[in-house]
mmCIF file of C-alpha atoms in Angstrom:
data_model
loop_
_atom_site.group_PDB
_atom_site.id
_atom_site.type_symbol
_atom_site.label_atom_id
_atom_site.label_comp_id
_atom_site.label_asym_id
_atom_site.label_seq_id
_atom_site.Cartn_x
_atom_site.Cartn_y
_atom_site.Cartn_z
ATOM 1 C CA MET A 1 -33.154 92.634 49.627
ATOM 2 C CA ASN A 2 -34.847 93.123 46.446
ATOM 3 C CA LYS A 3 -31.785 93.983 44.576
ATOM 4 C CA ARG A 4 -30.187 90.538 45.510
ATOM 5 C CA ARG A 5 -33.404 88.811 44.221
ATOM 6 C CA THR A 6 -32.972 90.495 40.833
ATOM 7 C CA ILE A 7 -29.471 89.469 40.709
ATOM 8 C CA TYR A 8 -30.025 85.717 41.327
ATOM 9 C CA LYS A 9 -33.242 86.041 39.096
ATOM 10 C CA GLY A 10 -30.911 87.106 36.068
ATOM 11 C CA PHE A 11 -28.398 84.499 36.852
ATOM 12 C CA ASN A 12 -30.929 81.769 36.653
ATOM 13 C CA LYS A 13 -32.321 82.994 33.479
ATOM 14 C CA ARG A 14 -28.436 83.011 31.861
ATOM 15 C CA ARG A 15 -28.141 79.467 33.198
ATOM 16 C CA LYS A 16 -31.395 78.103 31.374
ATOM 17 C CA ASN A 17 -30.102 79.747 28.268
ATOM 18 C CA ARG A 18 -26.622 77.898 28.408
ATOM 19 C CA MET A 19 -28.462 74.489 28.703
ATOM 20 C CA ILE A 20 -30.644 75.093 25.648
ATOM 21 C CA LYS A 21 -27.445 75.892 23.807
ATOM 22 C CA ILE A 22 -25.754 72.542 24.805
ATOM 23 C CA TYR A 23 -28.674 70.617 23.929
ATOM 24 C CA ILE A 24 -28.809 72.471 20.634
ATOM 25 C CA VAL A 25 -25.134 71.799 19.708
ATOM 26 C CA GLY A 26 -25.052 68.224 20.913
ATOM 27 C CA ALA A 27 -28.262 67.547 18.700
ATOM 28 C CA SER A 28 -26.430 69.243 15.841
ATOM 29 C CA ILE A 29 -23.379 67.015 16.132
ATOM 30 C CA CYS A 30 -25.365 63.638 16.320
ATOM 31 C CA LEU A 31 -27.117 64.761 13.110
ATOM 32 C CA ILE A 32 -23.908 65.278 11.472
ATOM 33 C CA CYS A 33 -21.968 62.324 12.768
ATOM 34 C CA GLY A 34 -25.170 60.153 11.756
ATOM 35 C CA TYR A 35 -25.216 61.521 8.208
ATOM 36 C CA ALA A 36 -21.432 60.987 7.848
ATOM 37 C CA LEU A 37 -21.688 57.312 9.154
ATOM 38 C CA ILE A 38 -24.567 56.655 6.531
ATOM 39 C CA GLN A 39 -22.377 58.030 3.832
ATOM 40 C CA PHE A 40 -19.140 56.125 4.959
ATOM 41 C CA LYS A 41 -21.186 52.770 5.094
ATOM 42 C CA ASN A 42 -22.312 53.361 1.577
ATOM 43 C CA ASN A 43 -18.699 53.701 0.593
ATOM 44 C CA ASN A 44 -16.483 50.936 -0.907
ATOM 45 C CA MET A 45 -13.670 51.167 1.397
ATOM 46 C CA PHE A 46 -16.229 50.459 4.345
ATOM 47 C CA ASN A 47 -17.350 47.136 2.309
ATOM 48 C CA ASN A 48 -13.692 46.268 1.811
ATOM 49 C CA ILE A 49 -12.846 46.439 5.497
ATOM 50 C CA LYS A 50 -16.055 44.402 6.400
ATOM 51 C CA GLU A 51 -14.851 41.912 3.899
ATOM 52 C CA LYS A 52 -11.323 41.591 5.282
ATOM 53 C CA VAL A 53 -12.709 41.509 8.977
ATOM 54 C CA THR A 54 -15.014 38.697 8.168
ATOM 55 C CA SER A 55 -12.297 36.710 6.682
ATOM 56 C CA ILE A 56 -10.630 36.331 10.001
ATOM 57 C CA GLU A 57 -11.255 32.578 11.593
ATOM 58 C CA LEU A 58 -10.648 32.260 15.262
ATOM 59 C CA LYS A 59 -9.895 28.556 15.940
ATOM 60 C CA ILE A 60 -6.465 28.471 17.867
ATOM 61 C CA PRO A 61 -3.549 30.831 18.080
ATOM 62 C CA PHE A 62 -1.577 29.813 15.003
ATOM 63 C CA ILE A 63 -0.919 32.486 12.496
ATOM 64 C CA ASP A 64 -0.264 32.139 8.942
ATOM 65 C CA PHE A 65 0.923 35.551 7.514
ATOM 66 C CA LYS A 66 -0.300 36.186 3.902
ATOM 67 C CA LYS A 67 0.752 38.707 1.446
ATOM 68 C CA SER A 68 -1.262 41.876 0.913
ATOM 69 C CA ASP A 69 -3.969 42.012 -1.597
ATOM 70 C CA LYS A 70 -4.492 44.785 -3.994
ATOM 71 C CA ASN A 71 -6.301 47.118 -1.539
ATOM 72 C CA GLY A 72 -3.348 46.899 0.854
ATOM 73 C CA PHE A 73 -4.885 44.790 3.425
ATOM 74 C CA GLU A 74 -3.490 41.604 4.896
ATOM 75 C CA THR A 75 -5.408 38.674 6.138
ATOM 76 C CA PHE A 76 -4.421 36.404 9.058
ATOM 77 C CA ASP A 77 -5.785 32.976 9.134
ATOM 78 C CA TYR A 78 -5.866 31.245 12.380
ATOM 79 C CA ASP A 79 -5.819 27.473 11.380
ATOM 80 C CA ASP A 80 -6.518 24.529 13.558
ATOM 81 C CA VAL A 81 -3.141 22.646 13.454
ATOM 82 C CA SER A 82 -3.605 20.107 16.225
ATOM 83 C CA LYS A 83 -3.902 17.326 13.643
ATOM 84 C CA GLU A 84 -0.705 18.674 11.912
ATOM 85 C CA ILE A 85 1.152 18.654 15.286
ATOM 86 C CA ASP A 86 0.225 15.265 15.994
ATOM 87 C CA GLU A 87 1.321 14.219 12.509
ATOM 88 C CA ILE A 88 4.540 15.935 13.075
ATOM 89 C CA LYS A 89 5.109 14.206 16.489
ATOM 90 C CA GLU A 90 4.253 10.823 14.740
ATOM 91 C CA GLU A 91 6.715 11.476 11.852
ATOM 92 C CA ASN A 92 9.691 12.431 14.152
ATOM 93 C CA ASN A 93 8.990 9.176 16.017
ATOM 94 C CA LYS A 94 8.932 7.189 12.795
ATOM 95 C CA VAL A 95 12.177 8.986 11.781
ATOM 96 C CA LYS A 96 13.791 8.106 15.007
ATOM 97 C CA ASN A 97 12.531 4.353 14.710
ATOM 98 C CA ASP A 98 13.965 4.419 11.034
ATOM 99 C CA GLU A 99 17.190 5.752 12.413
ATOM 100 C CA VAL A 100 17.311 2.752 14.673
ATOM 101 C CA LYS A 101 16.536 0.463 11.934
ATOM 102 C CA GLU A 102 19.021 1.745 9.775
ATOM 103 C CA GLU A 103 21.806 1.223 12.137
ATOM 104 C CA VAL A 104 24.521 -0.560 10.287
ATOM 105 C CA LYS A 105 25.485 -4.053 11.755
ATOM 106 C CA VAL A 106 28.172 -6.327 10.547
ATOM 107 C CA ALA A 107 27.741 -10.200 10.523
ATOM 108 C CA GLN A 108 30.917 -12.258 9.955
ATOM 109 C CA VAL A 109 31.738 -15.744 8.722
ATOM 110 C CA LYS A 110 34.930 -16.848 10.411
ATOM 111 C CA GLY A 111 38.002 -17.342 8.520
ATOM 112 C CA TRP A 112 39.611 -20.747 8.262
ATOM 113 C CA ASN A 113 42.621 -22.584 6.961
ATOM 114 C CA VAL A 114 43.218 -25.788 5.073
ATOM 115 C CA TYR A 115 46.143 -27.647 3.868
ATOM 116 C CA THR A 116 46.535 -29.526 0.589
ATOM 117 C CA ILE A 117 49.355 -30.673 -1.691
ATOM 118 C CA GLN A 118 49.968 -28.799 -4.775
ATOM 119 C CA VAL A 119 51.473 -31.033 -7.734
ATOM 120 C CA ALA A 120 51.359 -28.571 -10.738
ATOM 121 C CA SER A 121 50.580 -25.026 -11.749
ATOM 122 C CA VAL A 122 50.104 -25.124 -15.642
ATOM 123 C CA GLU A 123 47.880 -23.298 -18.187
ATOM 124 C CA ASP A 124 48.040 -26.098 -20.912
ATOM 125 C CA LYS A 125 44.800 -28.053 -20.649
ATOM 126 C CA LYS A 126 46.313 -30.965 -22.372
ATOM 127 C CA GLU A 127 49.089 -31.213 -19.745
ATOM 128 C CA ILE A 128 46.272 -30.923 -16.828
ATOM 129 C CA SER A 129 44.528 -33.926 -18.304
ATOM 130 C CA GLU A 130 47.578 -36.078 -18.393
ATOM 131 C CA ILE A 131 48.228 -35.136 -14.771
ATOM 132 C CA GLU A 132 44.936 -35.950 -13.779
ATOM 133 C CA ALA A 133 44.934 -39.095 -15.408
ATOM 134 C CA VAL A 134 48.086 -40.206 -13.596
ATOM 135 C CA LEU A 135 46.316 -39.244 -10.215
ATOM 136 C CA SER A 136 43.305 -41.187 -11.038
ATOM 137 C CA LYS A 137 45.243 -44.415 -11.971
ATOM 138 C CA GLU A 138 47.111 -43.955 -8.497
ATOM 139 C CA LYS A 139 43.849 -43.589 -6.694
ATOM 140 C CA VAL A 140 45.006 -40.229 -5.413
ATOM 141 C CA PRO A 141 42.194 -37.664 -4.690
ATOM 142 C CA PHE A 142 42.645 -34.634 -6.309
ATOM 143 C CA SER A 143 40.848 -31.459 -7.802
ATOM 144 C CA THR A 144 41.739 -28.449 -10.023
ATOM 145 C CA ILE A 145 41.156 -24.859 -9.178
ATOM 146 C CA GLU A 146 41.776 -22.108 -11.555
ATOM 147 C CA ILE A 147 43.335 -18.914 -9.822
ATOM 148 C CA ASP A 148 44.299 -15.835 -11.874
ATOM 149 C CA GLY A 149 44.136 -17.570 -15.171
ATOM 150 C CA VAL A 150 46.332 -20.606 -14.052
ATOM 151 C CA ASN A 151 45.106 -24.048 -13.192
ATOM 152 C CA LYS A 152 46.397 -25.453 -9.791
ATOM 153 C CA VAL A 153 46.244 -29.223 -9.472
ATOM 154 C CA GLN A 154 45.814 -30.105 -5.922
ATOM 155 C CA THR A 155 45.656 -33.552 -3.962
ATOM 156 C CA TYR A 156 44.335 -34.311 -0.407
ATOM 157 C CA VAL A 157 43.081 -31.847 1.957
ATOM 158 C CA SER A 158 42.700 -31.293 5.520
ATOM 159 C CA PHE A 159 42.086 -28.728 8.412
ATOM 160 C CA ASP A 160 45.012 -30.587 9.988
ATOM 161 C CA LYS A 161 48.487 -29.630 8.696
ATOM 162 C CA GLU A 162 50.307 -32.531 9.815
ATOM 163 C CA SER A 163 48.123 -35.051 8.382
ATOM 164 C CA ILE A 164 48.631 -33.647 4.991
ATOM 165 C CA ARG A 165 52.422 -33.659 5.479
ATOM 166 C CA ASN A 166 52.163 -37.434 5.697
ATOM 167 C CA TYR A 167 51.200 -37.799 2.076
ATOM 168 C CA LEU A 168 53.922 -35.217 0.761
ATOM 169 C CA GLU A 169 56.649 -37.798 0.135
ATOM 170 C CA ASN A 170 54.559 -40.334 -1.776
ATOM 171 C CA ILE A 171 53.228 -37.660 -3.993
ATOM 172 C CA ARG A 172 56.717 -36.466 -4.691
ATOM 173 C CA THR A 173 57.654 -39.861 -6.178
ATOM 174 C CA LEU A 174 55.083 -38.929 -8.931
ATOM 175 C CA TYR A 175 55.791 -35.138 -8.938
ATOM 176 C CA PRO A 176 58.993 -34.290 -7.406
ATOM 177 C CA ASP A 177 58.025 -30.495 -7.301
ATOM 178 C CA ALA A 178 54.900 -31.219 -5.320
ATOM 179 C CA PHE A 179 54.777 -28.959 -1.944
ATOM 180 C CA LEU A 180 52.547 -28.471 0.960
ATOM 181 C CA ALA A 181 50.354 -25.526 0.533
ATOM 182 C CA GLU A 182 48.266 -23.672 3.000
ATOM 183 C CA VAL A 183 45.048 -22.340 1.705
ATOM 184 C CA LYS A 184 43.525 -19.263 3.729
ATOM 185 C CA MET A 185 39.848 -18.534 3.687
ATOM 186 C CA PRO A 186 39.567 -14.984 4.835
ATOM 187 C CA VAL A 187 37.036 -13.749 7.198
ATOM 188 C CA LEU A 188 33.633 -12.753 5.320
ATOM 189 C CA SER A 189 31.954 -9.516 6.704
ATOM 190 C CA LEU A 190 28.374 -8.791 5.562
ATOM 191 C CA GLU A 191 27.095 -5.258 6.531
ATOM 192 C CA TYR A 192 23.432 -5.021 6.955
ATOM 193 C CA THR A 193 20.408 -3.182 8.516
ATOM 194 C CA ASN A 194 17.389 -4.457 10.146
ATOM 195 C CA LYS A 195 15.548 -4.657 6.891
ATOM 196 C CA TYR A 196 18.194 -7.158 5.522
ATOM 197 C CA SER A 197 18.688 -9.079 8.938
ATOM 198 C CA TYR A 198 18.645 -12.638 6.681
ATOM 199 C CA LEU A 199 22.423 -11.692 5.997
ATOM 200 C CA GLU A 200 23.117 -12.511 9.630
ATOM 201 C CA THR A 201 21.251 -15.751 9.356
ATOM 202 C CA ILE A 202 23.235 -16.391 6.076
ATOM 203 C CA SER A 203 26.486 -15.607 7.729
ATOM 204 C CA GLU A 204 25.552 -18.232 10.641
ATOM 205 C CA GLN A 205 24.535 -20.925 8.233
ATOM 206 C CA LEU A 206 27.871 -20.672 6.322
ATOM 207 C CA SER A 207 29.843 -20.904 9.529
ATOM 208 C CA SER A 208 27.830 -24.157 10.284
ATOM 209 C CA LEU A 209 28.646 -25.366 6.797
ATOM 210 C CA ILE A 210 32.311 -24.757 7.635
ATOM 211 C CA ASP A 211 32.004 -26.531 10.902
ATOM 212 C CA ASN A 212 30.504 -29.400 8.754
ATOM 213 C CA PHE A 213 33.461 -29.531 6.393
ATOM 214 C CA GLU A 214 35.717 -29.727 9.293
ATOM 215 C CA LEU A 215 33.868 -32.923 10.610
ATOM 216 C CA GLU A 216 34.324 -34.510 7.141
ATOM 217 C CA SER A 217 38.096 -33.582 7.167
ATOM 218 C CA LYS A 218 38.653 -35.196 10.544
ATOM 219 C CA LEU A 219 36.694 -38.367 9.422
ATOM 220 C CA TRP A 220 39.161 -38.733 6.350
ATOM 221 C CA THR A 221 42.066 -38.445 8.654
ATOM 222 C CA ASN A 222 41.085 -40.841 11.205
ATOM 223 C CA ASN A 223 39.397 -43.400 9.042
ATOM 224 C CA LYS A 224 40.998 -43.521 5.809
ATOM 225 C CA ASP A 225 41.519 -47.125 5.328
ATOM 226 C CA ASN A 226 37.997 -48.116 6.912
ATOM 227 C CA LEU A 227 35.583 -45.144 6.327
ATOM 228 C CA ASN A 228 32.510 -45.283 8.496
ATOM 229 C CA LEU A 229 29.809 -44.907 5.980
ATOM 230 C CA LYS A 230 27.038 -44.210 8.326
ATOM 231 C CA GLU A 231 28.827 -41.319 10.001
ATOM 232 C CA TYR A 232 29.961 -40.007 6.570
ATOM 233 C CA ASN A 233 26.440 -40.206 5.220
ATOM 234 C CA THR A 234 25.018 -38.369 8.206
ATOM 235 C CA ILE A 235 27.578 -35.566 7.710
ATOM 236 C CA LEU A 236 26.532 -35.473 3.995
ATOM 237 C CA THR A 237 22.794 -35.335 4.916
ATOM 238 C CA ASN A 238 23.290 -32.600 7.411
ATOM 239 C CA ARG A 239 25.262 -30.598 4.747
ATOM 240 C CA LYS A 240 22.541 -31.040 2.257
ATOM 241 C CA THR A 241 20.025 -29.407 5.019
ATOM 242 C CA MET A 242 22.282 -26.703 5.493
ATOM 243 C CA VAL A 243 22.572 -25.864 1.711
ATOM 244 C CA GLU A 244 18.865 -25.920 1.282
ATOM 245 C CA ASN A 245 18.436 -23.483 4.488
ATOM 246 C CA ILE A 246 21.047 -21.125 3.085
ATOM 247 C CA GLU A 247 19.350 -21.006 -0.362
ATOM 248 C CA LYS A 248 15.919 -20.052 1.124
ATOM 249 C CA GLU A 249 17.544 -17.203 2.725
ATOM 250 C CA VAL A 250 19.724 -16.135 -0.126
ATOM 251 C CA GLU A 251 16.403 -16.055 -2.141
ATOM 252 C CA GLN A 252 15.403 -13.094 0.005
ATOM 253 C CA ILE A 253 18.126 -10.951 -1.158
ATOM 254 C CA ASP A 254 16.353 -8.306 -2.961
ATOM 255 C CA TYR A 255 18.594 -5.142 -3.438
ATOM 256 C CA GLU A 256 20.779 -4.365 -6.401
ATOM 257 C CA GLY A 257 23.974 -4.048 -4.578
ATOM 258 C CA ALA A 258 24.094 -7.429 -3.383
ATOM 259 C CA ASP A 259 23.328 -8.885 -6.793
ATOM 260 C CA GLY A 260 26.816 -10.349 -7.366
ATOM 261 C CA PHE A 261 27.003 -11.834 -4.130
ATOM 262 C CA LYS A 262 23.634 -13.435 -4.363
ATOM 263 C CA SER A 263 24.300 -15.168 -7.595
ATOM 264 C CA ASN A 264 27.863 -16.233 -6.915
ATOM 265 C CA LEU A 265 26.668 -17.777 -3.697
ATOM 266 C CA ILE A 266 23.975 -19.660 -5.394
ATOM 267 C CA THR A 267 26.347 -20.990 -7.767
ATOM 268 C CA TYR A 268 28.426 -22.259 -5.100
ATOM 269 C CA LEU A 269 25.641 -23.750 -3.214
ATOM 270 C CA ASN A 270 24.461 -25.616 -6.169
ATOM 271 C CA ASN A 271 27.863 -27.035 -6.910
ATOM 272 C CA VAL A 272 28.175 -28.261 -3.195
ATOM 273 C CA ASP A 273 24.701 -29.913 -3.643
ATOM 274 C CA ARG A 274 25.880 -31.628 -6.803
ATOM 275 C CA ASN A 275 29.026 -32.932 -4.884
ATOM 276 C CA ILE A 276 27.092 -34.141 -2.139
ATOM 277 C CA GLU A 277 25.150 -36.446 -4.298
ATOM 278 C CA GLU A 278 28.169 -37.671 -6.340
ATOM 279 C CA ALA A 279 30.460 -38.107 -3.186
ATOM 280 C CA SER A 280 27.821 -40.213 -1.432
ATOM 281 C CA LYS A 281 27.368 -42.485 -4.475
ATOM 282 C CA SER A 282 31.121 -42.811 -4.893
ATOM 283 C CA ALA A 283 31.632 -43.635 -1.234
ATOM 284 C CA ASN A 284 29.066 -46.342 -1.189
ATOM 285 C CA GLU A 285 30.904 -47.897 -4.101
ATOM 286 C CA GLN A 286 33.910 -47.579 -2.119
ATOM 287 C CA LYS A 287 35.715 -45.225 -4.442
ATOM 288 C CA TYR A 288 37.005 -43.260 -1.473
ATOM 289 C CA ASN A 289 39.683 -41.320 -3.557
ATOM 290 C CA ILE A 290 36.732 -39.780 -5.837
ATOM 291 C CA SER A 291 34.674 -38.852 -2.625
ATOM 292 C CA GLU A 292 37.869 -37.096 -0.849
ATOM 293 C CA GLY A 293 38.565 -35.366 -4.150
ATOM 294 C CA ILE A 294 35.012 -34.071 -4.183
ATOM 295 C CA PHE A 295 35.539 -32.888 -0.790
ATOM 296 C CA LEU A 296 38.560 -30.798 -1.813
ATOM 297 C CA ASN A 297 36.490 -29.511 -4.845
ATOM 298 C CA SER A 298 33.851 -28.168 -2.346
ATOM 299 C CA LEU A 299 36.505 -26.386 -0.262
ATOM 300 C CA GLN A 300 38.156 -24.845 -3.377
ATOM 301 C CA GLY A 301 34.818 -23.812 -4.579
ATOM 302 C CA TYR A 302 34.382 -21.803 -1.238
ATOM 303 C CA LEU A 303 37.584 -19.954 -2.003
ATOM 304 C CA ALA A 304 36.421 -19.212 -5.507
ATOM 305 C CA PHE A 305 33.207 -17.844 -4.087
ATOM 306 C CA ILE A 306 35.274 -15.549 -1.447
ATOM 307 C CA ASN A 307 37.316 -14.324 -4.319
ATOM 308 C CA SER A 308 34.451 -13.388 -6.592
ATOM 309 C CA ILE A 309 32.939 -10.944 -4.007
#
């Protein structure tokens, strides 16, 4: 019994000594780590790491990778790009809208044909003057147009072929080589985008002008000997309004590629406007051959305009 107590007593003593050793070792490790931490904190490397860590801004997870600095560290900036995303969406929508706006459209002015009697095709201006003097004396309507450097003297004009054929034999008594000529006015196509939509308006108004020409043609065919001046002046008044409206639209043309089209169309419209005044004046003075000759000149002018494009 006494022996057993002695054994337990020794065991308890050894256990107390072990615990004391553990405490001593633990305290020593804490002292060492504390000292090392203080030294490391004072070191430049720790300061650099601290600076790098504090440079990170957390906003939303959109990472912008940057190059390493001289110490070999990389910074990752988390930027708030919600505004940029909205702007990108808005820009994409704008691009889509622009694509729709930039869709190329085509406006067309219808093609049409007229018929006339050509009495001469010459280059000598003196000869032209002599021919025109004869036609004026015979009260035959006429107008001269230059095509490819050659002057073509033409008389009478109509949208109806047979009505012109009726004059052919009489003209041949003056100029045996006279012949019936068909003048084809080609379709005029204008390509445009929404930004230049006024080109569509111009094409529609030019088509209306052609319809107006056709009305005058019928008037000359049906009432040559007894012209209805009221109806004739109404046609000319409507034409003048059309010309003014087209001119307003043409003034809007503001891009370099259409400069030629713009200037040539303005030249033609100015000529038609002058012809309206002169034709009205001559008709009211019963100089019908002059008025009809001016009508022919306006149609020839349209062909010259088309050929200039």
